[in-house]
Coordinates of C-alpha atoms and ligand atoms in Angstrom, one line a residue:
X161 CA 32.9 -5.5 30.5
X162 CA 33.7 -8.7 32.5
X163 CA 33.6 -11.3 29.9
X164 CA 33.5 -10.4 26.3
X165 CA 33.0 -13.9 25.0
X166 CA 29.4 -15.4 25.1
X167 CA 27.5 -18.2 24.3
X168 CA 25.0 -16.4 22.8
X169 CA 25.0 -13.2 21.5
X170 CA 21.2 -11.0 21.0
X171 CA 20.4 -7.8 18.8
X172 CA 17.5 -6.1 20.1
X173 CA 14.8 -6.3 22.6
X174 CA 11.6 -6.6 20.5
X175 CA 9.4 -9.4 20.7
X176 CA 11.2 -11.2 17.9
X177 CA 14.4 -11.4 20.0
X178 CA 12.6 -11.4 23.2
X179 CA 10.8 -14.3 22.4
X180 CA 13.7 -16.2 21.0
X181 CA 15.7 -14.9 24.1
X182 CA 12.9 -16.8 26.9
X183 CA 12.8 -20.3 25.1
X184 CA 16.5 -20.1 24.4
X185 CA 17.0 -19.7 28.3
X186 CA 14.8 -22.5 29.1
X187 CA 17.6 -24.7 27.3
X188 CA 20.5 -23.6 28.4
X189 CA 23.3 -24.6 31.0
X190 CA 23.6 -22.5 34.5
X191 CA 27.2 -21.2 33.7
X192 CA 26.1 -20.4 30.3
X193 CA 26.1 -16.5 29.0
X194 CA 24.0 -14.7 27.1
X195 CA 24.6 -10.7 26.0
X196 CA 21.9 -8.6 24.3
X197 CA 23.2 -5.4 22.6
X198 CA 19.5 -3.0 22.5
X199 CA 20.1 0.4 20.6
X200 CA 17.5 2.1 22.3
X201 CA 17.7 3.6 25.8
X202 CA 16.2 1.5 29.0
X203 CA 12.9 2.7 30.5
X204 CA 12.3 2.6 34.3
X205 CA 8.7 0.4 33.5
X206 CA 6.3 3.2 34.5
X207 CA 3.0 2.6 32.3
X208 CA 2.0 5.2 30.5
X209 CA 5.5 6.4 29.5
X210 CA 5.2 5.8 25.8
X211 CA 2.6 8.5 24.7
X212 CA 3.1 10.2 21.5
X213 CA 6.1 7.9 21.4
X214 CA 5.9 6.9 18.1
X215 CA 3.5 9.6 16.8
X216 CA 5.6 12.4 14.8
X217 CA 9.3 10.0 16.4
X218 CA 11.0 9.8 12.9
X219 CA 12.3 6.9 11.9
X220 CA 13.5 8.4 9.0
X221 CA 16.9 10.4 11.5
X222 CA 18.0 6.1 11.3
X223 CA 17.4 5.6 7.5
X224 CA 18.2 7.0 4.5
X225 CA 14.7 7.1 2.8
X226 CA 14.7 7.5 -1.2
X227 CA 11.0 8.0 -1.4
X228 CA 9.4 10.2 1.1
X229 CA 6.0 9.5 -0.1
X230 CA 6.4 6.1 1.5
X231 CA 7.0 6.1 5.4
X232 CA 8.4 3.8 8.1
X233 CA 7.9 3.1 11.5
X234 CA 10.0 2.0 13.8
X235 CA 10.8 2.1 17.8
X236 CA 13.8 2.4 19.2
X237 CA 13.7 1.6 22.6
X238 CA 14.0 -1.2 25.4
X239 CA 11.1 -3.7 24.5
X240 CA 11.1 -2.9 20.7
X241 CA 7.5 -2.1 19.4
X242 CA 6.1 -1.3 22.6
X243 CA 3.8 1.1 21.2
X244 CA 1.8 -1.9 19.1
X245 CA -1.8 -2.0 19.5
X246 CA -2.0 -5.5 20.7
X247 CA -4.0 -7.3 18.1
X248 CA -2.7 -11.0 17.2
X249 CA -4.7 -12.8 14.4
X250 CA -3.0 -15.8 13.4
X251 CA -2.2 -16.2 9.9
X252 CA -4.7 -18.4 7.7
X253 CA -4.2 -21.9 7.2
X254 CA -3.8 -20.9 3.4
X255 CA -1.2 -18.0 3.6
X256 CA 1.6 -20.3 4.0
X257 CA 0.5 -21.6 0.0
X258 CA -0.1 -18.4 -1.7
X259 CA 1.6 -20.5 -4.7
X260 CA 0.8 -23.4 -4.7
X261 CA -2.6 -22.1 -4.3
X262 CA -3.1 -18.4 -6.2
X263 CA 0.5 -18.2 -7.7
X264 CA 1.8 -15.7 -6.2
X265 CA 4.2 -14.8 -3.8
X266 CA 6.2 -17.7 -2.4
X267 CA 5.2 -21.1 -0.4
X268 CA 6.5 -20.7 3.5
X269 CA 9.0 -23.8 4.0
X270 CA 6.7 -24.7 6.8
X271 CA 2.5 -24.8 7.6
X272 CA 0.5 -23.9 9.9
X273 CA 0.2 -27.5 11.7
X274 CA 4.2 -26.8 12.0
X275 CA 3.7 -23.3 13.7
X276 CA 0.4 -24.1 15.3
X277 CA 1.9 -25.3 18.6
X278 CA 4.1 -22.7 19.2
X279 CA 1.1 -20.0 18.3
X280 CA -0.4 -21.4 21.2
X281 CA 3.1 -20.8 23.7
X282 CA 3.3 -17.1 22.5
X283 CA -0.6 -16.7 23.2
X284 CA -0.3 -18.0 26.6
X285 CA 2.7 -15.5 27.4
X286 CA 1.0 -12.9 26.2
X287 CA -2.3 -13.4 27.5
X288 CA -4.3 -13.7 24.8
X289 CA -8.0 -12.8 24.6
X290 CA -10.3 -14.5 21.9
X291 CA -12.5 -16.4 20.6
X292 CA -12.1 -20.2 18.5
X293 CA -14.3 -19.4 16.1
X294 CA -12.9 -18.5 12.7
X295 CA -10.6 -20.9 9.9
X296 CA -7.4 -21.0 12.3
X297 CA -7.4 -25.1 14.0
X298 CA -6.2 -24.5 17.8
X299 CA -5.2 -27.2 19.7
X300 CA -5.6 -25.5 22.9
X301 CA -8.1 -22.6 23.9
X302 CA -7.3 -19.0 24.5
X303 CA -6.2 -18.0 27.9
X304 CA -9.1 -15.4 28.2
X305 CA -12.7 -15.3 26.8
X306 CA -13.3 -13.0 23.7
X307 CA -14.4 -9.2 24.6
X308 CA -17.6 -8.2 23.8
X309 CA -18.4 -7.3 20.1
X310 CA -20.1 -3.3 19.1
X311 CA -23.1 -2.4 17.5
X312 CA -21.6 -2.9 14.1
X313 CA -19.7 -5.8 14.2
X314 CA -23.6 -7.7 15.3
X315 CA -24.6 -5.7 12.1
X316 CA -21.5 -7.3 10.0
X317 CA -22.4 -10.3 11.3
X318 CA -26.2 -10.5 10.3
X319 CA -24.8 -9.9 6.9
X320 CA -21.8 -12.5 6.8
X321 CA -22.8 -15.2 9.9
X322 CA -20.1 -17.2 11.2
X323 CA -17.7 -14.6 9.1
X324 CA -16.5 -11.9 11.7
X325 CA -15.0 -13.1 15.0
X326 CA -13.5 -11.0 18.2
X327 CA -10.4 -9.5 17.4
X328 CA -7.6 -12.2 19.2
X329 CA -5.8 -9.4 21.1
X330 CA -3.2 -8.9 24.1
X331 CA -5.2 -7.0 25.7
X332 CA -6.9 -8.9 28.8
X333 CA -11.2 -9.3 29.0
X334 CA -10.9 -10.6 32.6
X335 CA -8.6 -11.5 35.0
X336 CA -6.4 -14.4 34.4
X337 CA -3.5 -12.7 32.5
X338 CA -1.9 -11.3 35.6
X339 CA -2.6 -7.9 34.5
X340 CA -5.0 -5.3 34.6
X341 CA -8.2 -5.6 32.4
X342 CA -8.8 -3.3 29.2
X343 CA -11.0 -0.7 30.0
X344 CA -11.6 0.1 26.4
X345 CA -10.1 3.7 26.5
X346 CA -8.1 3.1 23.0
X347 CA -5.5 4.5 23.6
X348 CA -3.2 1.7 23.0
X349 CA 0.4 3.3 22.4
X350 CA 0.1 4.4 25.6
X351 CA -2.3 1.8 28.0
X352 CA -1.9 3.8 30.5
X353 CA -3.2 0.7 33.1
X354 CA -0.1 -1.6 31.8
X355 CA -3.1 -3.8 30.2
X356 CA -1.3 -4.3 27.0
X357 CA 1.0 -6.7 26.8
X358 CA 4.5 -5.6 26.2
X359 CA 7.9 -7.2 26.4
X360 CA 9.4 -4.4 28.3
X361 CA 6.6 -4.9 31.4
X362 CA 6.0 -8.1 31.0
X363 CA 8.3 -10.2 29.8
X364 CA 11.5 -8.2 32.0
X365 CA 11.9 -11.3 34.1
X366 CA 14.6 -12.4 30.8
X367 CA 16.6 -9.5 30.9
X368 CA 17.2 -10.1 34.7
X369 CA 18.1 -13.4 34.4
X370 CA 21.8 -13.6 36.0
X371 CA 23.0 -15.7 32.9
X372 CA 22.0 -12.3 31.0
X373 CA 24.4 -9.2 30.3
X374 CA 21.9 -6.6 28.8
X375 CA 24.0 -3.5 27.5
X376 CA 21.5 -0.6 26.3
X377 CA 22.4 2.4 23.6
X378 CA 24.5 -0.1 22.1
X379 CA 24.0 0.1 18.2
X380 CA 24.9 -2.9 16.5
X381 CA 26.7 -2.3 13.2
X382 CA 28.1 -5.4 11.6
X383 CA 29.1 -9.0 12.4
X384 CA 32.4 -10.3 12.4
X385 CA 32.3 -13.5 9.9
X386 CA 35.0 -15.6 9.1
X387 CA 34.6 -18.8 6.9
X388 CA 30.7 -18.7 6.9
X389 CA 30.8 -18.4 10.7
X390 CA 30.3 -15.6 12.8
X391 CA 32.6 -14.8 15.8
X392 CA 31.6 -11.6 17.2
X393 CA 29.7 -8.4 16.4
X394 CA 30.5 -4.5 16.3
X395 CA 28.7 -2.0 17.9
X396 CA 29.0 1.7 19.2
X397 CA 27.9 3.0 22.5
X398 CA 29.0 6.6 23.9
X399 CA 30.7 7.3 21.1
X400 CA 33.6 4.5 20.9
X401 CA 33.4 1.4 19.0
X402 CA 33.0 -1.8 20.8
X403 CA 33.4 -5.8 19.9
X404 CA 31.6 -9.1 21.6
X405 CA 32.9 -12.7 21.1
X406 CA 29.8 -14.9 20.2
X407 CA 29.1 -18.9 19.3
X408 CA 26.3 -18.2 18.0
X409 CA 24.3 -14.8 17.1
X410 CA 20.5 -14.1 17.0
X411 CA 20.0 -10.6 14.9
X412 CA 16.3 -9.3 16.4
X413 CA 16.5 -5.7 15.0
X414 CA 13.5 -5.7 12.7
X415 CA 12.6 -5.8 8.9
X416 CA 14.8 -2.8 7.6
X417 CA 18.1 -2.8 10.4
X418 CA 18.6 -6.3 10.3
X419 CA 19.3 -6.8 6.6
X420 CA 21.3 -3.7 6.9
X421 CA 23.4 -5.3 9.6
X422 CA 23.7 -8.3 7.4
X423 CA 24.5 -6.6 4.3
X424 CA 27.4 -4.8 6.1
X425 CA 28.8 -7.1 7.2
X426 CA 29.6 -8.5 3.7
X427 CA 26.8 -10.9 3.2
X428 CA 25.8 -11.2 -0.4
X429 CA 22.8 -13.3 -0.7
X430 CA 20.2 -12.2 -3.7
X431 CA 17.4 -12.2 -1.7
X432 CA 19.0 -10.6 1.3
X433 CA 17.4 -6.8 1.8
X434 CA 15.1 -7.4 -1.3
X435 CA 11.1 -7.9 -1.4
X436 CA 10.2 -5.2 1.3
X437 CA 6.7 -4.8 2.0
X438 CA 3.8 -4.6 3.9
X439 CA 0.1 -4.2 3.7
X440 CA -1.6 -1.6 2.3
X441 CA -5.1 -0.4 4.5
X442 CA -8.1 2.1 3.9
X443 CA -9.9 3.6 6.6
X444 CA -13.6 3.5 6.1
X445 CA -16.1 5.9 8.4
X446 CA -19.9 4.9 8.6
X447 CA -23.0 7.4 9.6
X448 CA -25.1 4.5 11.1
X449 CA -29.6 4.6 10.7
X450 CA -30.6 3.5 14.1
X451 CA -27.7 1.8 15.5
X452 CA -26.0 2.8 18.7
X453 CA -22.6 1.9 18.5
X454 CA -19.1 1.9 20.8
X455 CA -20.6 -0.8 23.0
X456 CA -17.4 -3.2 22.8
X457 CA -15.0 -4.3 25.2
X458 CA -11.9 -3.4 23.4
X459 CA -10.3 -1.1 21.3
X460 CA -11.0 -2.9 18.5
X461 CA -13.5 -5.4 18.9
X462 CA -14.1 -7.4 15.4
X463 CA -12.2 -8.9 13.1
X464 CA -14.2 -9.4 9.4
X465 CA -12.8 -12.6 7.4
X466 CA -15.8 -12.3 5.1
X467 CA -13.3 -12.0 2.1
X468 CA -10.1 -13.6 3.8
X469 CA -9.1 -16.4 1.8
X470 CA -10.6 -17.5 -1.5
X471 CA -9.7 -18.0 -5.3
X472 CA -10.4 -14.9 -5.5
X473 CA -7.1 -14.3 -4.4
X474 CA -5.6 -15.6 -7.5
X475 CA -6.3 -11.8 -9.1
X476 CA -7.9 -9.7 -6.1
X477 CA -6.1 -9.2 -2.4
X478 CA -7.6 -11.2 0.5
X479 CA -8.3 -8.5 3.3
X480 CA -9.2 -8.3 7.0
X481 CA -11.4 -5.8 8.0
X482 CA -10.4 -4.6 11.7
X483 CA -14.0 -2.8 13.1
X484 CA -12.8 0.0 15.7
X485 CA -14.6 1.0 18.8
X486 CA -13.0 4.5 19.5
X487 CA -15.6 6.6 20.0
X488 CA -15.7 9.1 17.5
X489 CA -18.6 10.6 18.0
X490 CA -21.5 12.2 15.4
X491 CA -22.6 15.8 15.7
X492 CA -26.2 15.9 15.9
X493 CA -28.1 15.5 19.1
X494 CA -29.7 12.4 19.9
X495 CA -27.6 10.6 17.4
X496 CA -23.7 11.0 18.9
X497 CA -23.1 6.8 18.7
X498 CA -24.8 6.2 15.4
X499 CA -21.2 6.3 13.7
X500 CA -19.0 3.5 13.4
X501 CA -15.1 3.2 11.5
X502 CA -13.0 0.4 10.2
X503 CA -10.5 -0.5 8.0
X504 CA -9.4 -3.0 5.2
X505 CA -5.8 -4.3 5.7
X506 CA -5.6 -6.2 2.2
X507 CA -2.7 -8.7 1.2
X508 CA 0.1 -7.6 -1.0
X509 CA 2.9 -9.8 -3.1
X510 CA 6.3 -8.4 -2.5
X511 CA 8.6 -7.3 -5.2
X512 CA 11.8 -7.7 -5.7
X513 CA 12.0 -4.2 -6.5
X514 CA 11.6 -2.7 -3.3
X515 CA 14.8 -3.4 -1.2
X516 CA 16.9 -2.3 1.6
X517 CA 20.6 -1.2 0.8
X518 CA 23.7 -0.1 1.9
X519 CA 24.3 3.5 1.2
X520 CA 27.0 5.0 -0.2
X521 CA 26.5 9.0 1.1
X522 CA 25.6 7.5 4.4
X523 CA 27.4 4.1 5.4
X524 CA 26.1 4.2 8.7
X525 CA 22.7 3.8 7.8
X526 CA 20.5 1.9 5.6
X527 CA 19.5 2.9 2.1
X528 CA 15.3 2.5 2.0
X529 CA 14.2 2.2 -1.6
X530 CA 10.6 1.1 -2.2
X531 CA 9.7 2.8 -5.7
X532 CA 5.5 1.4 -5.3
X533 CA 3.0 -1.3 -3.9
X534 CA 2.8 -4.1 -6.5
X535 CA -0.1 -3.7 -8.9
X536 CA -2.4 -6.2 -7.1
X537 CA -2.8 -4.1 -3.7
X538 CA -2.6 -1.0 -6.0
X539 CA -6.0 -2.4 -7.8
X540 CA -7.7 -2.9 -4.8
X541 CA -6.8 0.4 -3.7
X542 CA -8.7 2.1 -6.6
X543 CA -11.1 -0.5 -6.3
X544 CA -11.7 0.9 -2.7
X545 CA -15.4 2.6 -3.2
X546 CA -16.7 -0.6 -5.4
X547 CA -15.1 -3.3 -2.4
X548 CA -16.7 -0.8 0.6
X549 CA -20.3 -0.4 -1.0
X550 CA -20.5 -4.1 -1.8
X551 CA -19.2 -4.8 1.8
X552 CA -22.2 -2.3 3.3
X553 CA -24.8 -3.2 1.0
X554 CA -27.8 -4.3 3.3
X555 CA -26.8 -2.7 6.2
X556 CA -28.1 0.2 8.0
X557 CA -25.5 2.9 7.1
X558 CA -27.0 6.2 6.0
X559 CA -23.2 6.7 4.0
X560 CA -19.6 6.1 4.2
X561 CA -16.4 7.8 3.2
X562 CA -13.3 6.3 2.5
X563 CA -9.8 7.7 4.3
X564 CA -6.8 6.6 1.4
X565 CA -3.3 5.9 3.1
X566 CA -1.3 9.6 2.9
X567 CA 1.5 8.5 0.1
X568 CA 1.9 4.9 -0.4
X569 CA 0.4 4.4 3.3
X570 CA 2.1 1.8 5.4
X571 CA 0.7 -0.2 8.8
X572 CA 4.3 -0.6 10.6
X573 CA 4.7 -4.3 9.2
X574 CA 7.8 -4.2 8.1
X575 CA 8.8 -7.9 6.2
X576 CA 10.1 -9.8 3.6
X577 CA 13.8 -8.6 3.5
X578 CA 15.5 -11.9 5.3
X579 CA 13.0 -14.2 3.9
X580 CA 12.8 -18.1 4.9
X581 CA 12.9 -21.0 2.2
X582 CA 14.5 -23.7 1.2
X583 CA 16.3 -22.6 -2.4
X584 CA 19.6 -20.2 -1.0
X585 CA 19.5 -18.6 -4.4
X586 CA 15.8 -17.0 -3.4
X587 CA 15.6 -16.7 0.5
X588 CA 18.2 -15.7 2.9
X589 CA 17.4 -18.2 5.7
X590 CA 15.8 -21.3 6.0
X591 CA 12.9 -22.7 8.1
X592 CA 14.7 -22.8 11.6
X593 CA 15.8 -19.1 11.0
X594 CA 19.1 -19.5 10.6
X595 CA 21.5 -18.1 7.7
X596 CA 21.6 -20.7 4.6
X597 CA 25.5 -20.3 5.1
X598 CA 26.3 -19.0 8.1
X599 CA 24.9 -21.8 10.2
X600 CA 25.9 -20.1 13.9
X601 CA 23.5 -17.0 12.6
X602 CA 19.8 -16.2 12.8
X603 CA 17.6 -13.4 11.6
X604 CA 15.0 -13.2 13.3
X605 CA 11.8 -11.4 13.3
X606 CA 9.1 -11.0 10.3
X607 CA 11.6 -10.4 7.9
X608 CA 11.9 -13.5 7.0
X609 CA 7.9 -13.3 5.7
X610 CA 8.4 -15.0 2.0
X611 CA 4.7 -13.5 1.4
X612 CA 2.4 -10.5 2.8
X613 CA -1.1 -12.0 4.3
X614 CA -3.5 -9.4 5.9
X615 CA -2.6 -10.5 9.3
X616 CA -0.9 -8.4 11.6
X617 CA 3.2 -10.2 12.0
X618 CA 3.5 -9.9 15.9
X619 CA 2.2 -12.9 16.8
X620 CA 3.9 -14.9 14.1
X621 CA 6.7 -13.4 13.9
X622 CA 7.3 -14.4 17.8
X623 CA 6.1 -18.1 17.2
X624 CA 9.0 -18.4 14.6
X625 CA 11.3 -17.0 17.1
X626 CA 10.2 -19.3 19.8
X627 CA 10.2 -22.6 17.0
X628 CA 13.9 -21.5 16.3
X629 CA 15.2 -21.4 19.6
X630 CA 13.9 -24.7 20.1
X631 CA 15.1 -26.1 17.6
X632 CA 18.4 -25.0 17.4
X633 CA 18.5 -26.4 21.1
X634 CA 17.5 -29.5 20.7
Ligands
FAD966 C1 1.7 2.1 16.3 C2 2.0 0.6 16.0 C3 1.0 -0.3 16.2 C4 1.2 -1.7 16.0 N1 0.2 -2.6 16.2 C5 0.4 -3.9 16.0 C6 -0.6 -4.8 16.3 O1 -1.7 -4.5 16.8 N2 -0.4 -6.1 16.0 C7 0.8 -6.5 15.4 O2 0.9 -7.7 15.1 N3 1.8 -5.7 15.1 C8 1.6 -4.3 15.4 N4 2.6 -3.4 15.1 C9 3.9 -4.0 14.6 C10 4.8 -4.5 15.7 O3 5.2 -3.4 16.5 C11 6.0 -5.1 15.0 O4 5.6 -6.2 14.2 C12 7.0 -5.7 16.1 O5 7.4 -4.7 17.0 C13 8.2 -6.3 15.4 O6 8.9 -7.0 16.4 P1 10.5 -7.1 16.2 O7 11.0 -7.7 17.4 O8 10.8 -7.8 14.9 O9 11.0 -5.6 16.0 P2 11.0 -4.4 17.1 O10 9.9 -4.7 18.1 O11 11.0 -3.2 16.3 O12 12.3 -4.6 17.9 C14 13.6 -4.4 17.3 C15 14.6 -4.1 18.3 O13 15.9 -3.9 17.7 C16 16.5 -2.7 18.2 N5 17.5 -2.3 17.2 C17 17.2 -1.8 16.0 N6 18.4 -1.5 15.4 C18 19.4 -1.9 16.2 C19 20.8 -1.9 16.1 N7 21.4 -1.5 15.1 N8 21.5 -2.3 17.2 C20 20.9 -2.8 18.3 N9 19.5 -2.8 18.5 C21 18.8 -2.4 17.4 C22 15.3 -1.8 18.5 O14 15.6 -0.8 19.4 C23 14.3 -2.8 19.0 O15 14.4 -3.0 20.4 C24 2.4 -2.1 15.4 C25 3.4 -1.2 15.2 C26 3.2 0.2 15.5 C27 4.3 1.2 15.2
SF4_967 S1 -8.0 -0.1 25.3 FE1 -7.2 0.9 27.1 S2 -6.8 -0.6 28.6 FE2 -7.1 -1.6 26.6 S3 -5.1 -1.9 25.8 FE3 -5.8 0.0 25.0 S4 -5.2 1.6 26.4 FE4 -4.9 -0.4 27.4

């Protein structure tokens, strides 16, 4: 390697990284270097590469995982989560309070007025599609108009008016986005027409940048830190152990590696590895009277925030309901589209209980320990038959059956494990990102999630990456 010192130094290429990477670059000097050390192997760009990527890929071969009944998800690759679906609610205006306001969880050390400007930058980059209808204030509109809404969702929303918008998604309802369209064919992992948005298509232009020294199958196994600051970072490639100089270092390797890269490298923080979660989901499948459905634009075409936000809250998760349009047909002549599915991502409140650790068998990996869901998602999961019958009441569905999560279920959120805040004895970094004592150090990514709305992280998670950068450059 030509130059082993660096002003900046990057873990990862997923969007948290990605997105810190872009804004950093618009701050920085010509002669200035960046180098970003990916685990994963490059990919040549060719949509449709990624099928069945993460379907049966164990992420469990890079953990050590001390209950199998709960599962993780990870990619490993150039781009990071490339195999997302593409949908990007923003977090209510609320879930930044959940105790000031229901008493639980913790407060974020910043609101949504503070993110709501940088929502809008990732939105643009990706492309986003939606409507701004719904309790999330926008300052500027979407880039694309909303996709069309199914049969259901128009049935949803005779019941709950004004209480069920078009899923906000990266996936493009007309040209604009400098992509191809969605055609609706669902099957996102893949999008096999490079409609998605994904950092390793779309956002490339970064890691071509001559400022940039990307170095792939590099696995990133500590920091070097000396007096609260680090000064370079370990990592393996082709078998032989390699080192980096850095100023300053920007760890982007999700929710369970990047505490683990933290905690071996001799950080001790209380918080740091502890409160893992993510939301827990049921799958609900409807035999519609009369209604033709799978007339939407999208894979998934509405988003229910009929019970959201709410006192409520205070005893009973808030949940989205995500309304699918994969056609999945019905068996009886005359009748296939009168089906419909959907499912209820509820809340949870992470404990300190679940955490990731170092491992003693296996040093080289992180220890996984998550011993349940807390008992207010696990309430709501039993409550599941009462929540769905109340939620279909009035409409025409002939009956409904309700798909539990396998185990303790999972929806590849992983957070909570480098959360933000302001007290160093609770959270690990603080608004801006960066370490509470290691001030040349940031872990990015959702991670630092001090609670667990309903919302999927993506979109969040890359507005508090692109908030940091900025800040730490200005
Ligand atoms: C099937 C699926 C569908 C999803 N759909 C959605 C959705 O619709 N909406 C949504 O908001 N979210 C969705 N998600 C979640 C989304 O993928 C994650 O929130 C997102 O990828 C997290 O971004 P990140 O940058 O923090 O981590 P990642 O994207 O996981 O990136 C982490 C990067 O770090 C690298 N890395 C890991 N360990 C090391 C190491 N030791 N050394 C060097 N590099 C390392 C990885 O290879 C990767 O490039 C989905 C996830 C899955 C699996
Ligand atoms: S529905 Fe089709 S075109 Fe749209 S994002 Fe999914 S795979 Fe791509």
């Amino acid at each position: 390697m030509k130059n082993s010192h660096y002003n900046l130094a990057v873990v990862g290429t997923g969007f948290a990284s990605s997105f810190f990477l872009k804004e950093y670059l618009n701050h920085l000097g010509e002669n200035d270097t960046v180098v970003v050390l990916e685990r994963g192997t490059f990919n040549n760009g060719a949509p449709g590469r990624e099928y069945g990527e993460h379907k049966g890929f164990s992420f469990d071969q890079s953990i050590v995982n001390t209950n199998p009944s709960k599962g993780w998800v990870q990619r490993i690759g150039f781009g990071g989560g490339t195999c997302w679906t593409g949908n990007t609610p923003r977090m209510h205006p609320n879930d930044f309070r959940t105790k000031s306001l229901y008493s639980h969880s913790e407060d974020w050390p910043i609101t949504y007025q503070d993110l709501e400007p940088f929502y809008v930058d990732v939105e643009h980059t990706m492309g986003i599609s939606g409507s701004a209808d719904g309790p999330f204030p926008r300052s500027k509109p979407y880039l694309l108009p909303p996709h069309r809404l199914n049969a259901l969702d128009r049935e949803f929303l005779r019941k709950y008016p004004g209480e069920l918008i078009p899923m906000p998604s990266a996936r493009p309802s007309a040209a604009g986005a400098g992509r191809a369209i969605c055609c609706a064919n669902g099957i996102c992992d893949t999008c096999p027409v490079a409609a998605k948005f994904q950092i390793d298509f779309h956002m490339r232009a970064i890691y071509q940048d001559p400022r940039v020294t990307l170095i792939t199958e590099a696995n990133v196994t500590s920091l070097d830190i000396r007096n609260q600051i680090v000064t370079g970072i370990h990592y393996t490639k082709d078998g032989a152990e390699h080192y980096v100089n850095c100023d300053l270092a920007a760890v982007g390797a999700h929710g369970i590696m990047t505490p683990y890269i933290l905690l071996n490298s001799g950080l001790t923080d209380n918080a740091l590895g502890r409160y893992l979660n993510e939301q827990v989901s049921i799958g609900v499948d409807v035999l519609l009277d009369g209604v033709r459905n799978y007339d939407g634009s999208q894979i998934m075409t509405g988003l229910g925030i009929m019970k959201l936000d709410g006192d409520f809250r205070k005893d009973t998760p808030g949940f989205l309901l995500e309304n699918w349009n994969v056609p999945w047909l019905r068996a009886e002549a005359g009748r296939f589209r009168e089906r419909g599915y959907f499912k209820l991502v509820f809340e949870e409140i992470p404990q300190e209980s679940n955490f990731v650790g170092l491992s003693a068998a296996h040093p080289d990996k992180p220890e996984v320990n998550y011993a349940d869901n807390s008992a207010y998602a696990n309430n709501a999961l039993a409550n599941a038959e009462a929540i769905v019958a109340d939620l279909l009441d009035g409409l025409p569905v002939e009956s409904f059956s309700i798909k539990h999560p396998e185990g303790l279920g999972g929806e590849a959120h992983v957070q909570g494990t480098t959360r933000m805040g302001v007290d160093p004895n609770t959270s690990v970094v603080d608004a801006g990102l960066i370490h509470h004592k290691v001030r040349n150090l940031l872990a990015l990514g959702s991670g630092a999630f001090p609670s667990c709305p309903a919302a999927n992280p993506t979109l969040t998670l890359s507005a508090l990456s692109v908030r940091a950068a900025r800040q730490i450059m200005s």
